[in-house]
GROMACS .gro file of C-alpha atoms in nm:
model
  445
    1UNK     CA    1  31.044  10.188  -8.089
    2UNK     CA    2  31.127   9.841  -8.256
    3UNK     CA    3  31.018   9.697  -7.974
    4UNK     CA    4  30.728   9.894  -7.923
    5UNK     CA    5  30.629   9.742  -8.294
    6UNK     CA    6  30.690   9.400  -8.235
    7UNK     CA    7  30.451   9.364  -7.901
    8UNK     CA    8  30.244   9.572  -8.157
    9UNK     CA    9  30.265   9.293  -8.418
   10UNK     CA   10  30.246   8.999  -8.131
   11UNK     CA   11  29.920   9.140  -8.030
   12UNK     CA   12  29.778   9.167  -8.374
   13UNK     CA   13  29.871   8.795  -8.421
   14UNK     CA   14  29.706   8.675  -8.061
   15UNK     CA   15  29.393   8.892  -8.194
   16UNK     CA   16  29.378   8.743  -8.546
   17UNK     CA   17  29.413   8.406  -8.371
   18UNK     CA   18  29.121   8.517  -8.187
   19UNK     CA   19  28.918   8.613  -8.443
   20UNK     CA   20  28.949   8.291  -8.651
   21UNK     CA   21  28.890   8.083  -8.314
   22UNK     CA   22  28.568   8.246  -8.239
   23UNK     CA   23  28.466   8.177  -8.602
   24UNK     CA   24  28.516   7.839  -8.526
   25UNK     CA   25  28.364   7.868  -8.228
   26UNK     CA   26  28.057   8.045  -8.392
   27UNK     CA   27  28.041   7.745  -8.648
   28UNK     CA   28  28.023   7.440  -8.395
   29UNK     CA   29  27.813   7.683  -8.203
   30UNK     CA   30  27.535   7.699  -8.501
   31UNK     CA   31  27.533   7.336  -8.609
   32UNK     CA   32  27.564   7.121  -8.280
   33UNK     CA   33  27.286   6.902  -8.223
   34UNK     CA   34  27.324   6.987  -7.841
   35UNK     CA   35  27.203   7.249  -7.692
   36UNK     CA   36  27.411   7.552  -7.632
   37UNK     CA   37  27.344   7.823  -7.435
   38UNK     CA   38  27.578   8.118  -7.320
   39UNK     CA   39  27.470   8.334  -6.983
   40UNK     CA   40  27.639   8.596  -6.780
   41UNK     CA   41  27.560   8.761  -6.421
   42UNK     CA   42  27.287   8.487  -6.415
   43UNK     CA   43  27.067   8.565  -6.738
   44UNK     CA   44  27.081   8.402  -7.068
   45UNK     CA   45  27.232   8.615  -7.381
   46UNK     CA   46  27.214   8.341  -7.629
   47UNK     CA   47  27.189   8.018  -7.694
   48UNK     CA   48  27.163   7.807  -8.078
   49UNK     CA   49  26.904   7.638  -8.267
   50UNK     CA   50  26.898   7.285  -8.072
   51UNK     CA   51  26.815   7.492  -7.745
   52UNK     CA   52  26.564   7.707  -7.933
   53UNK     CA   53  26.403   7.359  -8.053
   54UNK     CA   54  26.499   7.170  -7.683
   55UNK     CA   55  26.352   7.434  -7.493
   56UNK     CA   56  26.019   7.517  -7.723
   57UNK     CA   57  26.157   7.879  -7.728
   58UNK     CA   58  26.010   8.073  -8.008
   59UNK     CA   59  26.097   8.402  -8.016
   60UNK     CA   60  26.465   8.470  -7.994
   61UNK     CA   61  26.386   8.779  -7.826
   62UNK     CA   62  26.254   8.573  -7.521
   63UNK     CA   63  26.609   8.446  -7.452
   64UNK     CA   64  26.684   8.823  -7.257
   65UNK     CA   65  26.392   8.693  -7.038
   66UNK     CA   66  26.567   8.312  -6.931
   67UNK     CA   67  26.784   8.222  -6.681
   68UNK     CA   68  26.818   7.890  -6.500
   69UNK     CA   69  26.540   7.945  -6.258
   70UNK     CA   70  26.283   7.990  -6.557
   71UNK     CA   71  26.392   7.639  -6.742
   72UNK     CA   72  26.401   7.432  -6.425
   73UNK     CA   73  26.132   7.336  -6.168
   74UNK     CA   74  26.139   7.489  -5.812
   75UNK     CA   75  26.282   7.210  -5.674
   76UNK     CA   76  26.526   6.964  -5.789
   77UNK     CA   77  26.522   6.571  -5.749
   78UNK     CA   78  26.774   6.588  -5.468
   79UNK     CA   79  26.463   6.847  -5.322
   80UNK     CA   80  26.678   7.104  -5.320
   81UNK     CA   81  26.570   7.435  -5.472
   82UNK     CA   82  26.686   7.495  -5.785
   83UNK     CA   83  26.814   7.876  -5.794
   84UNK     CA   84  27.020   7.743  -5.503
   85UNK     CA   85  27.147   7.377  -5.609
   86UNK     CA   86  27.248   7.588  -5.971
   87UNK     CA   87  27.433   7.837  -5.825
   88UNK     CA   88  27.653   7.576  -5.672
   89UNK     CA   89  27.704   7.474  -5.986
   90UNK     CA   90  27.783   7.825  -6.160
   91UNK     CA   91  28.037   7.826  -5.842
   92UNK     CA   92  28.182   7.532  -5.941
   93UNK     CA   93  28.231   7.593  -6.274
   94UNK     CA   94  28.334   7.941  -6.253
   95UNK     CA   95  28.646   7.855  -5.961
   96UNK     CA   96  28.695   7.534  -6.181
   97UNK     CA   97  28.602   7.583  -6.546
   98UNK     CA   98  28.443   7.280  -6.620
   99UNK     CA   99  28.152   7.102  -6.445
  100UNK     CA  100  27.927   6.792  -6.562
  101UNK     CA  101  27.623   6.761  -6.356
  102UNK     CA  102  27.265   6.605  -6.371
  103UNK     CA  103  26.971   6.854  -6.382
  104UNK     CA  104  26.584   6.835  -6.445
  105UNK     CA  105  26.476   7.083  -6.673
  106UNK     CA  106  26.134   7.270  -6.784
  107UNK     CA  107  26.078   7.378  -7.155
  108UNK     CA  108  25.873   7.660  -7.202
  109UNK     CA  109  25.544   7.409  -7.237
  110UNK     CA  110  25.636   7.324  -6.904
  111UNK     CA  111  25.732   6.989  -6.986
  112UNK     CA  112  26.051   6.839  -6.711
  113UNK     CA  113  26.293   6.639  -6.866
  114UNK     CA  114  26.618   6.487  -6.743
  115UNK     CA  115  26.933   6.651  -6.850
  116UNK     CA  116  27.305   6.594  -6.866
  117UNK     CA  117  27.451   6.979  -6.821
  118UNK     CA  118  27.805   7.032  -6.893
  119UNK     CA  119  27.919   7.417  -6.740
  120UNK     CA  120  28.231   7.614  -6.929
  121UNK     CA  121  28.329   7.888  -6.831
  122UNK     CA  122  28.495   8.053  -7.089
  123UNK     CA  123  28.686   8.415  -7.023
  124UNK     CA  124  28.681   8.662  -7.299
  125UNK     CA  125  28.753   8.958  -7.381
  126UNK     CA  126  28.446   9.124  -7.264
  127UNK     CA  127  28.424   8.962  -6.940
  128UNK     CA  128  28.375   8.573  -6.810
  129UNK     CA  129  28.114   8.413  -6.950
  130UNK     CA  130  27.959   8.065  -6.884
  131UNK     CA  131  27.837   7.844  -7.164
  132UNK     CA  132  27.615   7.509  -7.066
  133UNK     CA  133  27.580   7.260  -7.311
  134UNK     CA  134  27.239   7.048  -7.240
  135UNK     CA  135  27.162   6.684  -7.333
  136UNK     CA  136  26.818   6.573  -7.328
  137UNK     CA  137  26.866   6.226  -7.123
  138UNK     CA  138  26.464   6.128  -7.103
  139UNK     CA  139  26.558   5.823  -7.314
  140UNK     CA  140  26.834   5.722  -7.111
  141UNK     CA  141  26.673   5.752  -6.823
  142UNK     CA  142  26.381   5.586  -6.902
  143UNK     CA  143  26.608   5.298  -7.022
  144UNK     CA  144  26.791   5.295  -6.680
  145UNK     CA  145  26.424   5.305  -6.460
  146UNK     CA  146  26.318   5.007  -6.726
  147UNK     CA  147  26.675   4.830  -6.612
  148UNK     CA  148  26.627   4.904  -6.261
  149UNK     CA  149  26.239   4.771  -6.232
  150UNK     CA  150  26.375   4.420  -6.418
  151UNK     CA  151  26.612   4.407  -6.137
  152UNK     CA  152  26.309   4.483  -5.889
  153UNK     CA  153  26.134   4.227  -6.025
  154UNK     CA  154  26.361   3.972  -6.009
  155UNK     CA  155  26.397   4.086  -5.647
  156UNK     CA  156  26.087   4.015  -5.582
  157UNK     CA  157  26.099   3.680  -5.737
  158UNK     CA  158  26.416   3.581  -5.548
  159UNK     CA  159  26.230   3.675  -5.209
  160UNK     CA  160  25.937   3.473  -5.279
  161UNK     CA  161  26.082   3.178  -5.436
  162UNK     CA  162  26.418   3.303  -5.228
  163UNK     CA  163  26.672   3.071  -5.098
  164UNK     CA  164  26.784   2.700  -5.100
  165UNK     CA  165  26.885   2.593  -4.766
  166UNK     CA  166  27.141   2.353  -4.686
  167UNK     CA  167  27.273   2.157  -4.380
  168UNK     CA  168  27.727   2.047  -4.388
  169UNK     CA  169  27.688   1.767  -4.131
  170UNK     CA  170  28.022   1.721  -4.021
  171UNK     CA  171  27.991   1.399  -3.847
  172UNK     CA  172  27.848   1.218  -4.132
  173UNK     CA  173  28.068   1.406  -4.343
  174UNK     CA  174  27.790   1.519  -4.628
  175UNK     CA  175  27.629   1.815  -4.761
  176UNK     CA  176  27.203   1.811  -4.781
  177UNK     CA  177  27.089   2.007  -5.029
  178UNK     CA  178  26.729   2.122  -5.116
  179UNK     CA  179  26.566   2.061  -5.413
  180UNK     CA  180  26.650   2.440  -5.562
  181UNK     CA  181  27.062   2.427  -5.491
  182UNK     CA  182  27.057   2.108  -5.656
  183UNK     CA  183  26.928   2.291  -5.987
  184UNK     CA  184  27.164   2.611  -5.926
  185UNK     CA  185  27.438   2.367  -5.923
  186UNK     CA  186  27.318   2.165  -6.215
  187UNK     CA  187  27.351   1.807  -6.039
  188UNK     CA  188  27.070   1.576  -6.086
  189UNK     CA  189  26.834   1.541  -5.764
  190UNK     CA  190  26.918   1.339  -5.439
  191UNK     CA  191  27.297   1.337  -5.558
  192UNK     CA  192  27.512   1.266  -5.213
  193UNK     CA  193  27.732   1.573  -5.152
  194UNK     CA  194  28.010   1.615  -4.988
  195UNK     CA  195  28.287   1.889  -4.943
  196UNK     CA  196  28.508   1.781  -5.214
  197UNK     CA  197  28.209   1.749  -5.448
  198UNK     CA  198  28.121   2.098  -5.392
  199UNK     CA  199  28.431   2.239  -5.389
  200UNK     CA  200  28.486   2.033  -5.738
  201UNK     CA  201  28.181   2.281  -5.868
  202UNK     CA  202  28.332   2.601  -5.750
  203UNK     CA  203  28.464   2.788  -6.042
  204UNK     CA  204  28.849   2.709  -6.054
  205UNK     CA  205  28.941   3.103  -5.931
  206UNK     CA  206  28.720   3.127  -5.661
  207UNK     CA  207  28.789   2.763  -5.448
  208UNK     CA  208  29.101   2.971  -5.276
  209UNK     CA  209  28.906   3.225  -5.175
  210UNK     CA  210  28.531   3.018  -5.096
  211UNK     CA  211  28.796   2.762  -4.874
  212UNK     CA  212  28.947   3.057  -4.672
  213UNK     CA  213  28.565   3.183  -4.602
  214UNK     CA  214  28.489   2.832  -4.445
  215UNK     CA  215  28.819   2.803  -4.310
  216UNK     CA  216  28.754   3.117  -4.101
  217UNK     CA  217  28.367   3.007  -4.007
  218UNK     CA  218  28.530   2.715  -3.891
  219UNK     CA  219  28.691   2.927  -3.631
  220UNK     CA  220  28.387   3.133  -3.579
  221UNK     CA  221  28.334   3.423  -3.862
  222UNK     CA  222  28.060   3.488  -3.994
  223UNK     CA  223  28.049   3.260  -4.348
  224UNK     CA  224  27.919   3.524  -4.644
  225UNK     CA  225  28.074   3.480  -4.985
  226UNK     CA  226  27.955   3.517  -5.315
  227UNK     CA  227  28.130   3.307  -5.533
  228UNK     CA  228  28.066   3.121  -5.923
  229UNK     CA  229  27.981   2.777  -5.993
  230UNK     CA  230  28.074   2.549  -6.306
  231UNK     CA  231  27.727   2.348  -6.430
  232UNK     CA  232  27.862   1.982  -6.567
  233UNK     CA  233  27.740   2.176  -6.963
  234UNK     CA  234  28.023   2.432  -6.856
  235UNK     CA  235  27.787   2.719  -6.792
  236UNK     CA  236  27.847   2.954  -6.530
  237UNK     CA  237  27.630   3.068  -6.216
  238UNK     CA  238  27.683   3.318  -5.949
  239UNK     CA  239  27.592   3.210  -5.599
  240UNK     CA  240  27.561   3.372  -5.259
  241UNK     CA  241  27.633   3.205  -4.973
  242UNK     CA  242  27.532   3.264  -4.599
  243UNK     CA  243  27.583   3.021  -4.296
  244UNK     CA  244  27.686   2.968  -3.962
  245UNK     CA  245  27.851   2.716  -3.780
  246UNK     CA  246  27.634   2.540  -3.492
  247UNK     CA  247  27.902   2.391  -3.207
  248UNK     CA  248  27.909   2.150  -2.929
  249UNK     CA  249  27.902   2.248  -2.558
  250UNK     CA  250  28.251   2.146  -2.554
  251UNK     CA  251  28.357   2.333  -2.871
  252UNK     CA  252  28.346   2.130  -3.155
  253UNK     CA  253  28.159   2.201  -3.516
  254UNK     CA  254  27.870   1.990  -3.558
  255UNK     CA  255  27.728   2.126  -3.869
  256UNK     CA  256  27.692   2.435  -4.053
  257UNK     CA  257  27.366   2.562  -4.146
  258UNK     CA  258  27.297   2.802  -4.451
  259UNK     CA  259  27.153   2.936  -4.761
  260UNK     CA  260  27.187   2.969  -5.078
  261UNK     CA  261  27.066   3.295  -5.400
  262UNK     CA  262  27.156   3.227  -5.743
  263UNK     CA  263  27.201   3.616  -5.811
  264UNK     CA  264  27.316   3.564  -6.174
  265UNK     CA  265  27.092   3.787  -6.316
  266UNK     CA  266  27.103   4.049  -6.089
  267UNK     CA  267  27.477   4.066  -6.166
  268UNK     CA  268  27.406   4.054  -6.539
  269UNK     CA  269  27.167   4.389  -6.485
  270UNK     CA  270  27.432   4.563  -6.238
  271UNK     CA  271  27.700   4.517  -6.499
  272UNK     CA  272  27.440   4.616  -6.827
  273UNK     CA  273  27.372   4.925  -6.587
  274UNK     CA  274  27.749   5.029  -6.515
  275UNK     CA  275  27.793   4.964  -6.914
  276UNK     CA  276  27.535   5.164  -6.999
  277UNK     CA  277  27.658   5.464  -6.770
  278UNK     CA  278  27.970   5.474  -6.900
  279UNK     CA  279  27.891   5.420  -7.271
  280UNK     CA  280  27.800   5.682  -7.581
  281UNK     CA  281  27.478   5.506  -7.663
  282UNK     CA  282  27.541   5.571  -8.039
  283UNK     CA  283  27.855   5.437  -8.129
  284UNK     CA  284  27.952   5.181  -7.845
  285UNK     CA  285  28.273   5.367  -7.749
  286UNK     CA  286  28.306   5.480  -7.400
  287UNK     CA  287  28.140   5.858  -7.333
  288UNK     CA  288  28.344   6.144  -7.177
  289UNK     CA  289  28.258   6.009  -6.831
  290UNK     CA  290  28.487   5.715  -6.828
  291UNK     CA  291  28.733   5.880  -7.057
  292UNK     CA  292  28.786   6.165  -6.756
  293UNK     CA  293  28.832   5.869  -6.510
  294UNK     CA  294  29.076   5.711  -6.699
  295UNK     CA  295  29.279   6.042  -6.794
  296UNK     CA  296  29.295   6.137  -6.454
  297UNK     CA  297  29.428   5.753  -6.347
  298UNK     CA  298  29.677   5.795  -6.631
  299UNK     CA  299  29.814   6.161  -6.494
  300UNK     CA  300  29.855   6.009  -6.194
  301UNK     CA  301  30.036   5.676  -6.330
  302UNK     CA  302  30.244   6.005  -6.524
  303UNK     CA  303  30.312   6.180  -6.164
  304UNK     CA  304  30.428   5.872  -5.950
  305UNK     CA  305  30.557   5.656  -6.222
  306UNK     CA  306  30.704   5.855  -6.536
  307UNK     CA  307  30.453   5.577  -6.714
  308UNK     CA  308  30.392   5.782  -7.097
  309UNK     CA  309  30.040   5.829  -7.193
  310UNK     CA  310  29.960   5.924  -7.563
  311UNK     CA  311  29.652   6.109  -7.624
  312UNK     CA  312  29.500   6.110  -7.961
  313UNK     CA  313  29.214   6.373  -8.083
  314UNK     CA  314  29.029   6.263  -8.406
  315UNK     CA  315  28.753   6.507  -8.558
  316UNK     CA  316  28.557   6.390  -8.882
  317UNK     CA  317  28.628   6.662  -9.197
  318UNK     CA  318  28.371   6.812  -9.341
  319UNK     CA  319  28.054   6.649  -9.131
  320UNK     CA  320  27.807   6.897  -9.158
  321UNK     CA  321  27.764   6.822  -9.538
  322UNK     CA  322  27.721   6.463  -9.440
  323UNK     CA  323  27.452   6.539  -9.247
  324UNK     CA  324  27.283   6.782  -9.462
  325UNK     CA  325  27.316   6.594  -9.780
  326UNK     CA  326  27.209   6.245  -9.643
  327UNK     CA  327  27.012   6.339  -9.302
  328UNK     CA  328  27.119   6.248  -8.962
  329UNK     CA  329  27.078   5.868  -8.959
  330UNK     CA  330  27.308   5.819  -9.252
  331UNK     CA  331  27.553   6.074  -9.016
  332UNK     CA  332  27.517   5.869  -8.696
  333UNK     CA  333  27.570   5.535  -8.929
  334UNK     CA  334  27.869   5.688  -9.073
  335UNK     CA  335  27.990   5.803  -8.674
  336UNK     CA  336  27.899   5.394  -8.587
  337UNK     CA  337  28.153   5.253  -8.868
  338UNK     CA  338  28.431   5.494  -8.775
  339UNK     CA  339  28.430   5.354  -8.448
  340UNK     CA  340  28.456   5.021  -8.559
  341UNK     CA  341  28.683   5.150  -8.793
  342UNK     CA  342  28.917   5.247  -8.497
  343UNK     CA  343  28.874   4.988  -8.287
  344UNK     CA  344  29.072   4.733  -8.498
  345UNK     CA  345  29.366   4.967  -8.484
  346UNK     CA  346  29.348   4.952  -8.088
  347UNK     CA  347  29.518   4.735  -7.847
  348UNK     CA  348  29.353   4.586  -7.532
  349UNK     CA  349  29.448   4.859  -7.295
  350UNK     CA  350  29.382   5.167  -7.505
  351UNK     CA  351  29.031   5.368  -7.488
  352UNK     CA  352  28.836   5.504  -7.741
  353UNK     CA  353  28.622   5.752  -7.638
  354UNK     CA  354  28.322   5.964  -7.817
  355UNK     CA  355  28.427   6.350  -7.748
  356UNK     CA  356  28.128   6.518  -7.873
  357UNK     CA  357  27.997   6.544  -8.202
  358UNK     CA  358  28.231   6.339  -8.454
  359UNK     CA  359  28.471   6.398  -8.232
  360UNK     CA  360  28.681   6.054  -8.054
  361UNK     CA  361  28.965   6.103  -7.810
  362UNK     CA  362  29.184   5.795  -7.766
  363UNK     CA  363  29.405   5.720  -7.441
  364UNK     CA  364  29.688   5.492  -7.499
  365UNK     CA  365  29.897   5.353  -7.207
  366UNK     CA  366  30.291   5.327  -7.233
  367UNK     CA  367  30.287   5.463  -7.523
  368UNK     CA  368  30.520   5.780  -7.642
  369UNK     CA  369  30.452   6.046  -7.883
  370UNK     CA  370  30.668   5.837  -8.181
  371UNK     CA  371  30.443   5.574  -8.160
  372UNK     CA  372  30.118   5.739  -8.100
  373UNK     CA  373  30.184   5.949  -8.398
  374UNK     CA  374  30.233   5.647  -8.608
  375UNK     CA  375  29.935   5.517  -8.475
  376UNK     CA  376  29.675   5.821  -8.565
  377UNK     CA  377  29.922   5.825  -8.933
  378UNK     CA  378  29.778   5.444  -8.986
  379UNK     CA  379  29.446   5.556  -8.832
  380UNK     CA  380  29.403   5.880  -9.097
  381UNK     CA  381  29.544   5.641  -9.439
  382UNK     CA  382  29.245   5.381  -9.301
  383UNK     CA  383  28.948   5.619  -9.260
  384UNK     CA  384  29.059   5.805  -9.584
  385UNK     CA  385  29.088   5.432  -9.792
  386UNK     CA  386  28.719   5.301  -9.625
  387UNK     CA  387  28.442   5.269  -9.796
  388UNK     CA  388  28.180   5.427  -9.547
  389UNK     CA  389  27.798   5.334  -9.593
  390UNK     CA  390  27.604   5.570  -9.842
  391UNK     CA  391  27.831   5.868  -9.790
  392UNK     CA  392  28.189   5.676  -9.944
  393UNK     CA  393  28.473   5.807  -9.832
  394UNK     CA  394  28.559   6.091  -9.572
  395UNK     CA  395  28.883   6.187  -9.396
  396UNK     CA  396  28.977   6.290  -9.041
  397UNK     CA  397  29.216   6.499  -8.903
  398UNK     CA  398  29.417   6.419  -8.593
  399UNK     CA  399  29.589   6.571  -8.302
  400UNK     CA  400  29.860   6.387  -8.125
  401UNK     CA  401  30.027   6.447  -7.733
  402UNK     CA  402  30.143   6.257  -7.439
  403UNK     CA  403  30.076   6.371  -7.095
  404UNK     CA  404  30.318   6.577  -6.916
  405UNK     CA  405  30.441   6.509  -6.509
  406UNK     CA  406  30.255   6.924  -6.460
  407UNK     CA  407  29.967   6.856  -6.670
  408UNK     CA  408  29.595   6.865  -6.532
  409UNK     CA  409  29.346   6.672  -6.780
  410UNK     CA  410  29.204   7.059  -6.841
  411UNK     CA  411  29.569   7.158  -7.021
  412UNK     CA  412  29.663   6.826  -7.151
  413UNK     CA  413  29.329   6.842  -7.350
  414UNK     CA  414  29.366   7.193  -7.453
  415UNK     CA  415  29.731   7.142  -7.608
  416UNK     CA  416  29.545   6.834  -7.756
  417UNK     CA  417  29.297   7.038  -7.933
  418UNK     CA  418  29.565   7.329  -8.024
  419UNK     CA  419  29.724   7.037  -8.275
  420UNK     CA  420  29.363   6.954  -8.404
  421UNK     CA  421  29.273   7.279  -8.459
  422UNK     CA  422  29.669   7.333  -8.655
  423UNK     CA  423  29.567   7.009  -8.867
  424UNK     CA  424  29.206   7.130  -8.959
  425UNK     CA  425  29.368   7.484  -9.041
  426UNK     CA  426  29.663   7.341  -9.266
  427UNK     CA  427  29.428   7.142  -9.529
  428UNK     CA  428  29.258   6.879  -9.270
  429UNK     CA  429  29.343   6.459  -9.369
  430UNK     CA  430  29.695   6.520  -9.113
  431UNK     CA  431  29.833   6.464  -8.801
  432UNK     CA  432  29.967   6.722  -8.641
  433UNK     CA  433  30.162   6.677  -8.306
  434UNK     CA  434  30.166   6.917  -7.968
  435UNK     CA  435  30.503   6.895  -7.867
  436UNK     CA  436  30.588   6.757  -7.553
  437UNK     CA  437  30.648   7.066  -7.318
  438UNK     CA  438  30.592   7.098  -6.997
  439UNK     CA  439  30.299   7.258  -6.902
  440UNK     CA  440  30.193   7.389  -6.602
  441UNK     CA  441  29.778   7.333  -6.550
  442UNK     CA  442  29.634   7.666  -6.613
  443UNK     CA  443  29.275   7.505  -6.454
  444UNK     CA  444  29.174   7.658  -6.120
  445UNK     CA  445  29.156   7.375  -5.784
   0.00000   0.00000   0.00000
């Protein structure tokens, strides 16, 4: 009988725990900016205000009525149907529990947009459910076609104004440049050239490399580098090379022939593009993309290493008044600071991450749970002593954990958030640790 009442009591407790979870749950639920929606078997059940407003749904009773089919086009971008390409994607999150995909979706005024679609799949006591969390990416998108056509254009540019040739005679031992390489190199005009003088203009850590290239066309490969050059003002281009090496009948090099694109700019937009993919757009910090590359590099430093790996979880107290009190703009100004905030605290190989919401995740390398809680301790006393913009002062609370050898990034985040959710539930403004056990990955492969 006694132990008949304590399972009795053990399952009250896990229920209770329930309970105040899906409160919580029911709270972000209401007041998230991004849309929510919950389906089963297929059809929709639910979904909160930002999909009612995303969507153009007015009439809660039309949800019963949606599935995926009726917010999405026939056909995907990839051409693929979309009934089909999203049940891959239910599949996938359902054997998974977590999937992050890009999807074009149609409001109810028939209007496509991009999306970013994040798939849960969340099992509860009534069954398995799956909840998708939408982000309208039309702006983001648009910024990324405006990116792309620059880099088009300059293209185009580069193929009609295109290339500087140039001629290595080896038996006068000079370089003959045309008019354009001598301005991509900054020298003035009819300059002689040799070797050494263009090697002298190769940035310092590529000669190595741009001398084994010729080296090897010397021998007869094919001579393709791209490679920087140092202007005599100290500014920087990036060059790429092509040439080949013409030989005598009996075998010797006579001269190499070649040419020459100053693709400095088209680097420039490749790099602003891979920024801008892995960035939250608000704040700076890097978005949940990069921060899942980097936690799954770090488990696997954990696995073959031992190498510690502190995880940090910070979540903003009491935002929604923020926001309703001083409007959005004053809340995403507030979201900016903290992240500059944080930043000063960080060393050169942590990340900073946006989670969601006012939500930031930090990753620190070689770092153990000691330090890392001292860390998000210095962290909470600075956000709490700031001055923030309009609003004053705010405090945060913060869950602390290192990654464990039989952790997946699914349970290493979900003990992460347990010690959040502790610190928000004990009187918020603390750090609250997970303690390092072992846990084994309760995620589907």
């Amino acid at each position: 009988m006694a132990i008949e009442h304590s399972t009795h009591n053990e399952k009250d407790v896990v229920e209770a725990a329930d309970i105040t979870l899906l409160r919580r749950y029911q709270a972000t639920f209401t007041q998230s900016r991004e849309a929510i929606l919950f389906f089963q078997h297929g059809r929709i059940f639910d979904c909160n205000p930002a999909a009612l407003a995303l969507f153009r749904i007015q009439d809660r009773e039309q949800i019963a009525k949606l599935d995926i089919v009726t917010l999405s086009p026939r056909t995907q971008p990839s051409g693929q149907r979309s009934d089909i390409e999203g049940n891959v994607h239910i599949k996938q999150a359902l054997n998974v529990g977590q999937v992050l995909f890009d999807w074009q979706m149609r409001d109810l005024d028939g209007r496509d947009f991009p999306a970013e679609v994040m798939l849960y799949r969340l099992d509860l006591p009534e069954g398995t459910v799956l909840q998708a969390t939408v982000r309208d990416t039309s702006e983001h998108q648009a910024q990324r076609q405006a990116l792309l056509q620059r880099e088009q254009d300059l293209l185009e540019a580069q193929r009609i104004a295109r290339l500087g040739n140039w001629i290595s005679d080896f038996e006068r031992g000079e370089i003959r440049w045309c008019e354009q390489i001598y301005q991509m190199f900054g020298r003035p005009q009819g300059e002689r050239i040799t070797h050494a003088i263009f090697m002298q203009a190769v940035h310092p850590d590529d000669r190595k490399r741009v001398q084994t290239a010729f080296d090897a066309a010397m021998r007869g490969a094919p001579y393709d580098i791209t490679h920087r050059v140092v202007h005599p003002d100290g500014s920087v281009r990036t060059l790429h090379q092509r040439g080949q090496i013409e030989f005598s009948p009996d075998g010797q090099a006579r001269r190499m022939v070649g040419t020459i694109q100053d693709i400095t700019e088209q680097k420039r937009l490749e790099a602003e593009l891979e920024h801008n993919a892995i960035t939250d757009h608000l704040t700076g910090a890097f978005n949940r993309k990069r921060f899942d590359e980097e936690i799954e590099k770090a488990l696997a430093r954990r696995r073959r290493h031992s190498v510690s790996t502190a995880l940090i979880l910070l979540d903003i107290d009491h935002f929604k008044p923020v926001n309703d009190t001083h409007g959005h703009d004053v809340g995403d100004q507030v979201l900016v600071e903290l992240t500059q905030l944080i930043q000063t605290s960080l060393r050169v190989p942590d990340l900073l991450a946006r989670w969601g919401g006012e939500e930031f995740v930090l990753l620190m390398p070689d770092t153990g749970l000691s330090e890392a809680h001292h860390l998000a301790e210095r962290l909470r006393q600075q956000i709490a002593s700031h001055r923030f913009s309009v609003v004053g002062t705010i405090t945060a609370s913060l869950g602390v954990t290192t990654l464990q050898s039989t952790d997946c990034s699914h349970s290493s985040m979900k003990r992460l958030d347990e010690a959040l959710y502790r610190a928000k539930h004990s009187g918020r403004n603390q750090v609250i640790e997970a303690p390092p056990i072992a846990s084994v990955c309760d995620q589907p492969h």
